[in-house]
Amino acid sequence: MQEAMIKRAKELLADGTVNRVIGWKKGEFFYDATPAVFRTAEELDRQFIFDDFTQANVSKYLVKESRKDGKILAFLKPCDTYSFNQLVKEHRIIRENVYVVGVPGGPKLDIEKIKAKGITGVLSVKNENYTLKIETLYGTEEMPFYEAISGKCESCKSKKHVAYDELIGEDGEVLESNRFDMVEKLENMTAEERFNFWQNELSKCIRCNACRNVCPACTCENCVFDNPKSGVDNKAPADSFEEKMFHIIRAFHVAGRCTDCGECSRVCPQNIPLHLLNRKFIKDINSLYGEYQAGADTTTKAPLNDYNTDDCEPSIVHERGVE
Amino acid sequence: MQVNENFEPVIVAFCCNWCSYAGADLSGTNRLNYPANVKIIRVPCSCRVNPMFILRAFQKGADGVIICGCHPGDCHYTSGNYFTRRRITLLYSMLDFLGIERNRTRLEWVSAAEGAKFADVMNQFTEDVRKLGKNRRLEDLRCRKQ
Amino acid sequence: MQRIGVFVCHCGTNIAATVDVKAVAEALSHEQGVVISQDYQYMCSESGQDLIKNAVKEHKLTGVVVCSCSPRMHENTFRKAAASAGLNPYLVEIANIREQCSWIHKDIASATDKAIILGKAAVAKVNLNTPLTAGESPVVKRALVIGGGIAGIQTALDIAEAGFDVDIVEKEPTIGGKMAQIDKTFPTLDCAACILTPKMVEAAQNEHITIHSFSEVSAVKGFVGNFTVTIKKKARFVDETKCTGCGLCTEKCPMKKVPNEFNMGLDNRTAVYIPFAQAVPKVATIDPNYCLMLKNGKCGVCSKVCSVGAIDYKQTDKFIEQKYGAIVVATGFNPIKLDKYDEFAYSYCPDVVTSLELERLMNAAGPNGGTLLRPSDKTHPHTIVFVQCVGSRCDDSKGKQYCSKICCMYTAKHAMLIREKYPDTEVYVFYIDVRTPGKNFDEFYRRAVEQYNVHYIKGMVGKVSPKADGKIDVQASDLLSNEQLHINADMVVLATAIEPDKSARPLATMLTTQMDTNDFFTEAHPKLRPVESATAGIFLSGACQGPKDIPETVAQASAAAAKAIGLLCKNSITCNPCVAHSNELMCNGCSACEKVCPYGAITYQDKEFRMPDRTTAIRRVASVNPAVCQGCGACTVACPSGAMDLNGFSNSQIMAEVDAICK
Amino acid sequence: MLKISADKLNSLFDAISAKQTLYITVDNEKGSAEYKKYESGMTLSKSLNTVRSAKDFFFPQTENLADFKVEGKNIEVIDVREESEDFVVFGVRACDARSFTILDKVFLSEPVDSYYKNRREHSTIITMACTKPAETCFCTAFGMDPTVPEGDVAVFSDGENYFFLERTEKGKKFIASISDMLEDGDTAKLNEVQEKARNIMKKLPLANLSTKSFGGERLMKHFNSEKWAELSESCLGCGTCTFVCPTCQCYDIRDFNTGHGIKRFRCWDSCMYSDFTKMAHGNSRNSQLERFRQRFMHKLVYFPANNNGEFGCVGCGRCLSKCPVSMNIVKVMKALEDKE
Amino acid sequence: MNKNQKEWIDITSGVNVCKCMRCGKCSATCPSYDEMEYHPHQFVYMVEKGNIEPLLNSDSLYKCLTCFACVERCPRGVEPAKVVEAVRLTAIRKQGNNHLIPDQIPEMLDDDLPQQAIVTAFRKYTK
C-alpha cells in the first residue's frame, strides 16, 4: 500500500496537479511516524511511510495548509474523511485547494497497548497471521494482533470514505459498532458511582491541552481557554473543578460536530477515556434528535444549530435511567 | 448524608426578559411568596444562557441553577427557546452523566401570565435543592466559604 | 476608575416595609467603584430623578445603579434622567428589589440581605457597562390590519386618514365582522347595519386602503418598521375584478342546502353565495365543500349564467408578500361552544338559542325577515326567558373565569325591543348581577325595567327541560323571594360568554406576541399601554385584547391607529442598541452563528488580517447588521470561541453578576 | 552493603511510613506507573518509569503563593506558606534523580525559591537502579550511569533482595534510622546483574546519541539552522512534552478571584502555548516554529551555556512516547548534529 | 356566631364558602327545593355568616337527597351538598340527636319504597 501511495504521489507531483503532499514521515523507531509535508519525489522515497502504526489524523493540518498557495495532496483514512468534511462544512478548509486521495483505514496498532502489557525495549514488530512477533532487547515476545489494536480502531464506526477525489483500494461501508457500550454501562451506574468514576479519571488530567490541540473539531483562532477575557481561562488544575469545567465545555463546544475519530483519547498522556464524553453527546443526539453523523456530508445543519418544534423537554433527563 | 436543617441553598435563576421575568414580576405584584434564596438574573432570551454561566455559578458556590424561558412557540425571538431546549437538555444529560445530582438543575417554561406557576416552581425547586444539601460535587474548593 | 452612584428607592412603603433601605445603601457604598450611595423615598418621582441628575453632574459619575422596582417599569425613566445629565443612558442598571424581593419576602433580615446581593450584582454589571448608542432602521410607510370587523375598519380608516397605505386582511368573504350580524346597538338602538355599512363603503373607496377579503396571514418575518408578511388569498373561484355582485348566480345555483354561517346556521344558502346584501367587497364566493362542480365535476350553472364570466373553477390559493411598518391585530371574538352546558338543553332543543342567534332572528335580513318566531314551529313566542352569565364567571373547566362585559347591555336591549314590538310577550331575565357601567347604560337598563316592565329576577336558572307540548320548563331560583320558580317558556335565550377568535393563537405565534391563558392578546401594560403589545410595532385593536362593546372597541381602534401612525410617521426608528457584535480577530468564520440567527442578521465577508506570526492572510469573518439584529443572544452561545458577544448583556457582565450573587 | 530480602520490603515500607510519609511508585489499572502515598498492602511498581515525573514533589503543578482578603476597598495579604512535613520518595530512577540536580540549579540559586527549598530540605530521595531500560532511554548520552543512580540513597536489586547504599549525608542518616531492619549481604550476584544491565545500555538504539555538537558555544549556528521549519511543522503546540518532562521548570503566576478574596498561585506553563510569556504587545515568539525552537534550544544550548555545560535534558524518554505527533528531542538532536 | 362550629364545618366539608357568588344556581337545580325550609344557597350563605343554629334544628338537613346536582352545576366550584352534609353531621354528632330511631321505621314503610333507601337513610341519619 505504501508503495502505491508513493507512486501515485510522485505522478501527481510530476504532472503539477499538486505542489506538495501531506502524509507521514519515518521516525526513530518503527512506531513513531510524524505527519509531514513532502515537496519532492526524493523526500517521498526517503521518508514517506504508511503502515500499521501511522494512525494520526492529518485533516487538522489542512486548515492551515489549504490556505497556502498551490494545491496539496492529502492521504485520508475513512475516519479522517469525516473530520475533513466537518471542517469543509465550517469553511475551515478551502476544499478546492486540497486533492484528497482515500486510503484504506484498516485496524491500526498502538504501541502503548504493547507497552501496557509490560513488554519494554521493543525493537521491531512483525505480524504473522494475526499474532505479533515482537523483537525486544530482552528476547522476543508474542501477542495476539487484536489486543494491540488502537482504541479508536476497536470501535471503528465506518470504513466508508465520505470525501475523496480518488481512491486507492476499494471503499468500505458504515459499520455497526459497539461504540456506545461503555457509555451505556456508565449510564446504568448510580450517580454516586458515575461521579467517583469521573472524579478518579479527570483528577489525573495535567491540563496539557493535547486533546484540544489534536481535535479536528477544535480549530478556534483563539480558544476560549487561552483568552483571559473569556472568564473561563484556567491553566491550573487547582482541584477537581478546573478539569471538569474544561472537559465539559470542550465536549459541549464539539457536541454535534465531533466525528468520533478517537484522537483525543489516543493522545492523552494519562489515558483518560475522553472519547466517552463526546460519545455521550453523540448517543444523546442520536436518541433524542435522530441519527446524525457529523461529517457525513457538508450540508446538513449540526443538531445544536437546528431545532424542531416537537423536541423533548429537558426533564427527560430526570425521568430516565437510574437515580 | 444528613442535611442540617438551617442550610440555606444559594440558587441562581436565569429569567428571560419577555416571559419569565414578567412572570416573576407578576408573582411579585400578586405577593406570592417564594424563598429569598432565589436570585434572578435577567437575560434577553433563554437562548442567551451559556453553559459556561451555569458552570461558573456552580463553581462559585451556587447549589442550584434554574433557567426560565417562554413556552416553546411564544418566544419573542421566534426560535430562541427551541435552541435553549436542545442545548440545556444535552448539558443536563452530560451533568447527570458525570454524576451531578439531577435536581440541582432545572428548566421551566413560564409565561408572563403565570405568576402563580413561577412562585410554585421556585418554592418546589428550593425544597428539592435544600434536600440535596450543599453542592459538593461541582464546586471549586478555592471558592468554598469557611 | 469607575465612579458609580447607587440610589436605593423606598417606593413609599412598598420596598421600605420589608427591606431596610438604609442598610442596603450603606452596604453598597463599600462596593468597588461606588462613590455615592443614598436612599430616597420615590426615585421615579421628579425630585428622585433630579437626585440622579445632580449626582451625575456633581460626582462626575460613570455609572448609575438604581435599586427600585422592575426594570420593565422605570428603566426608561432612569435612563432618560441619566441621559439628560450627560451620562450615556446604557450605563444605568436597575436592581429589582420590589417585585422580586420586598413584595415576596416577609422576613426583613433575609429580604435586606437579598436586596444587598441584588444591588451588588447590579454594581458588578455596571462596572462592565459600555456606552451604547441606538442605531437607526428605516420604517416602511405601510400598515397591516389583521381582521375586518368594526375594530379593523376603524383602525384602517384612521391610518388612511393620516395618509398612510393600509391593507386589511379578513378571513371571511366580506368585512363587517360580528357587528354586521347585529340588529340594533345599545344604548341608542340605532341599527347596526346603518352605522356600519357607510364605514365599510368608505373603507372600500378609500384609495389608501386595500382589502384582502377571504385571505389569511400565513407567515410574518422581520421586526418593527420592517415586517415581511405573506398573505394567503384563499381560492374563492370567482374573479374579484370581474364580478359585479349582481347575485344572478346565487339565485340559479341548484345547491341550496348549505347552512348559512352568517345567520348562525338558522337558515340555508346556496353553494355560491354573497353573505349579505351590503357585503364589501360585493363579490360572490363558491363554497368548495358543497359546490357540485368542484366536488364531483357536474353542474357549472353559475358560470353559464354569469354575464361577465367571473366564475373560474381552476382558481388556487395565491400568496402575496408585502412589507409593512406596523401591524394591528383586530381578530375580534366568537361566542363559546355550549356543548358542555347540557343543563340548558341548547344542543337538543331548537328553541333554546344564543343571543347572537336571537340577533339574527330579530334582524330584518334574518331567516324570518325580522318577525321573531320560534325556530321549531315558527309560531309567535308568548314567554321568553333570558339567562345571563352562561359560561361567564365560571371557575370550572367548562366556562370562562372572566365576565364577558357586554351581555347585560345587549340582553336589556333584546328585552326592550321584544316588549316594544310584541307587547303581549312576557320577558323574564334571570341575572346574578346586572352590570351596566358607562354613559347612559344604566338609564337604558332602568328604562327596560320601568317602561317596558321586563321581569328581572335575581337568581340563576338551574335546569331547562323541553316538554312534550313544545313548551319549555325553566326551573330557576328567585333569591329575593326565596322560592323556586318553574316558568313555562316558549323560547330561552342564553347570554353566552365570548372568547377570542380561534385564529388568534397561531397568529400570536407568528407575531411572537404574548397571550394570556384565555388566548386574549396581552397588552404591554394593562393601565399605561393598553393598545400596544409587548412586541414593538404590533398593536391591539378591539376584542382580541379583551371582551369589550362597540363604543370601547371603536375607541381602542382609533387609539391603536394613533399609535401605528406615531410609528409610521417616523422615517427611521431608533432600534435596540443591545445587539450582537463579532470580534473579527477571534472569529473562525464557521457560520454556526449564521445558522441560529432567527433574523438573518449575520453575513460573512473575506477580510485581510495581519496574523500573529507576522504574515497577512485572508480570513472569512462574520459581521452583524445592527439594524436587523434584535439582541436575542442565540449566536453568542453557538459561537465556541466567544467572538460573538452581546452589548448590554455581554459574557463578562453576566459572569460578573453570577459571581456577585454566589459571593 | 546493607540489604533486605524482597519479601520483607513491604514491612520496611510500613516501618518508614510509620515515621514519615512515604511515596512509592505503583502500577495503576491503565498499565502505567504513578507516585502514590504509601498505604500498607501497596506493591512497588514493576514498570520502568512513571508518566508524571517526581518533580511534582518539589515543583507541584499548582501551588498557592499568597492569599488576599478583600473587604470592599481594603486588601490584606495573608502568607499561606507552612513548613512541609518530612517525606520519603521511593523508586525514583536515575534520570529523575538527575533532574532534581538540574532543578536545584534553577530554584536554589539566588534568589532562592523558598517554596521549592522548603520541600527539598524535608525530602529523602531513594533511587532505584535500572535493570530493564526501554528503547526510548538515552540517559547515558548525558553522562549518567543508570546502574548507579544518584539521589540520597541508591537501591540495587539482584532479584531476591534489595541493597541500600547511601549517597549523601541525608542518605546516611536515613539508613541509620532503618538499619535495624537491614543486614549485611554480599554483592556478588548484584555486580553480575549490574554488568548485564550495563551491556544492555550499550545495545540501546539511542546509546550512541552524542551531545558534543550542542552546548553554549554553538548558539548562533543552531539558532539560524533552516531545519527548524521542517522539524516544527507537525508540532501541535499542545504542551504534553513540557508537562511530562522532569526538567521543565517554567511557571506562570496568576490571580484567581474566589468571590471573597484573591488567591495568587503559580502553575506549570509550557513554552509551546500560544500565551506563554505573553506581554503587552503580544507574544514575542508568535509562530509555532519559534516556540518549538525555544524549547529545544533551551534544553540543548541555553541551559548548558548558563550552567557550565550541564544539559537541560536527562534522557528519560517520556517526551518520545507521549508526544501526540511523535516529534521529540532525539529527532531534533539527530537533525542538528554536525555531520563530519 | 359559633366560631369553632363554623371552622369544624369548613374543615369536614372541605369547602371554601367564600367562593360563592350568590347566583342561586344550586337552589335552582335542587329537586327537593320545595320540601326544604333552608335551601342550598342559604346553607352556604348562613355557614359563611356563622349563623348555624337555625340550620341544626331545621328538618331540611334530612331532605337533601345528595344527588349532587348542585355540586355539578355550581359555576364557582362551591360544593353545597358537602356543606349540607357537614351541617348534618354536626347535628347528628350531638348527644342523642339521631334523626331516625329504629322503632320509627315500621310505620314509615310502604311497599314501593326500595329497601335500599331505608339502609342508606339509616346510615345517613344516625351516628
PDB file of N, CA and C in Angstrom, chain C residues 632-653:
ATOM      1  N   CYS C 632     -31.137  38.759  20.636  1.00  0.00           N
ATOM      2  CA  CYS C 632     -31.630  37.603  21.436  1.00  0.00           C
ATOM      3  C   CYS C 632     -30.454  36.876  22.059  1.00  0.00           C
ATOM      4  N   GLY C 633     -29.294  36.817  21.382  1.00  0.00           N
ATOM      5  CA  GLY C 633     -28.124  36.216  22.025  1.00  0.00           C
ATOM      6  C   GLY C 633     -27.922  34.753  21.672  1.00  0.00           C
ATOM      7  N   ALA C 634     -28.755  34.193  20.774  1.00  0.00           N
ATOM      8  CA  ALA C 634     -28.572  32.764  20.439  1.00  0.00           C
ATOM      9  C   ALA C 634     -27.179  32.548  19.847  1.00  0.00           C
ATOM     10  N   CYS C 635     -26.702  33.577  19.075  1.00  0.00           N
ATOM     11  CA  CYS C 635     -25.413  33.383  18.383  1.00  0.00           C
ATOM     12  C   CYS C 635     -24.262  33.359  19.385  1.00  0.00           C
ATOM     13  N   THR C 636     -24.409  34.086  20.502  1.00  0.00           N
ATOM     14  CA  THR C 636     -23.256  34.172  21.428  1.00  0.00           C
ATOM     15  C   THR C 636     -22.951  32.814  22.037  1.00  0.00           C
ATOM     16  N   VAL C 637     -23.987  31.939  22.148  1.00  0.00           N
ATOM     17  CA  VAL C 637     -23.724  30.617  22.750  1.00  0.00           C
ATOM     18  C   VAL C 637     -23.288  29.657  21.652  1.00  0.00           C
ATOM     19  N   ALA C 638     -23.811  29.885  20.422  1.00  0.00           N
ATOM     20  CA  ALA C 638     -23.419  28.980  19.327  1.00  0.00           C
ATOM     21  C   ALA C 638     -21.953  29.201  18.982  1.00  0.00           C
ATOM     22  N   CYS C 639     -21.414  30.392  19.290  1.00  0.00           N
ATOM     23  CA  CYS C 639     -20.024  30.679  18.910  1.00  0.00           C
ATOM     24  C   CYS C 639     -19.072  30.086  19.950  1.00  0.00           C
ATOM     25  N   PRO C 640     -18.280  29.053  19.566  1.00  0.00           N
ATOM     26  CA  PRO C 640     -17.430  28.386  20.572  1.00  0.00           C
ATOM     27  C   PRO C 640     -16.351  29.304  21.131  1.00  0.00           C
ATOM     28  N   SER C 641     -15.798  30.210  20.296  1.00  0.00           N
ATOM     29  CA  SER C 641     -14.622  30.953  20.800  1.00  0.00           C
ATOM     30  C   SER C 641     -15.045  32.216  21.525  1.00  0.00           C
ATOM     31  N   GLY C 642     -16.377  32.488  21.625  1.00  0.00           N
ATOM     32  CA  GLY C 642     -16.786  33.689  22.352  1.00  0.00           C
ATOM     33  C   GLY C 642     -16.499  34.951  21.557  1.00  0.00           C
ATOM     34  N   ALA C 643     -16.291  34.815  20.222  1.00  0.00           N
ATOM     35  CA  ALA C 643     -16.050  36.015  19.393  1.00  0.00           C
ATOM     36  C   ALA C 643     -17.319  36.849  19.371  1.00  0.00           C
ATOM     37  N   MET C 644     -18.466  36.181  19.345  1.00  0.00           N
ATOM     38  CA  MET C 644     -19.744  36.903  19.246  1.00  0.00           C
ATOM     39  C   MET C 644     -20.178  37.282  20.662  1.00  0.00           C
ATOM     40  N   ASP C 645     -20.417  38.558  20.883  1.00  0.00           N
ATOM     41  CA  ASP C 645     -20.834  38.999  22.221  1.00  0.00           C
ATOM     42  C   ASP C 645     -22.003  39.969  22.062  1.00  0.00           C
ATOM     43  N   LEU C 646     -22.707  40.202  23.156  1.00  0.00           N
ATOM     44  CA  LEU C 646     -23.943  40.992  23.058  1.00  0.00           C
ATOM     45  C   LEU C 646     -23.755  42.268  23.869  1.00  0.00           C
ATOM     46  N   ASN C 647     -24.017  43.414  23.234  1.00  0.00           N
ATOM     47  CA  ASN C 647     -23.935  44.677  24.012  1.00  0.00           C
ATOM     48  C   ASN C 647     -24.992  44.649  25.111  1.00  0.00           C
ATOM     49  N   GLY C 648     -24.648  45.166  26.275  1.00  0.00           N
ATOM     50  CA  GLY C 648     -25.656  45.294  27.334  1.00  0.00           C
ATOM     51  C   GLY C 648     -25.809  44.017  28.142  1.00  0.00           C
ATOM     52  N   PHE C 649     -25.574  42.851  27.533  1.00  0.00           N
ATOM     53  CA  PHE C 649     -25.641  41.576  28.288  1.00  0.00           C
ATOM     54  C   PHE C 649     -24.432  40.740  27.899  1.00  0.00           C
ATOM     55  N   SER C 650     -23.220  41.318  28.012  1.00  0.00           N
ATOM     56  CA  SER C 650     -22.037  40.602  27.493  1.00  0.00           C
ATOM     57  C   SER C 650     -21.690  39.448  28.426  1.00  0.00           C
ATOM     58  N   ASN C 651     -20.863  38.530  27.877  1.00  0.00           N
ATOM     59  CA  ASN C 651     -20.477  37.344  28.669  1.00  0.00           C
ATOM     60  C   ASN C 651     -19.865  37.788  30.000  1.00  0.00           C
ATOM     61  N   SER C 652     -18.955  38.789  29.936  1.00  0.00           N
ATOM     62  CA  SER C 652     -18.267  39.162  31.192  1.00  0.00           C
ATOM     63  C   SER C 652     -19.267  39.793  32.153  1.00  0.00           C
ATOM     64  N   GLN C 653     -20.246  40.522  31.625  1.00  0.00           N
ATOM     65  CA  GLN C 653     -21.206  41.162  32.543  1.00  0.00           C
ATOM     66  C   GLN C 653     -22.027  40.101  33.279  1.00  0.00           C
TER      67      GLN C 653
END
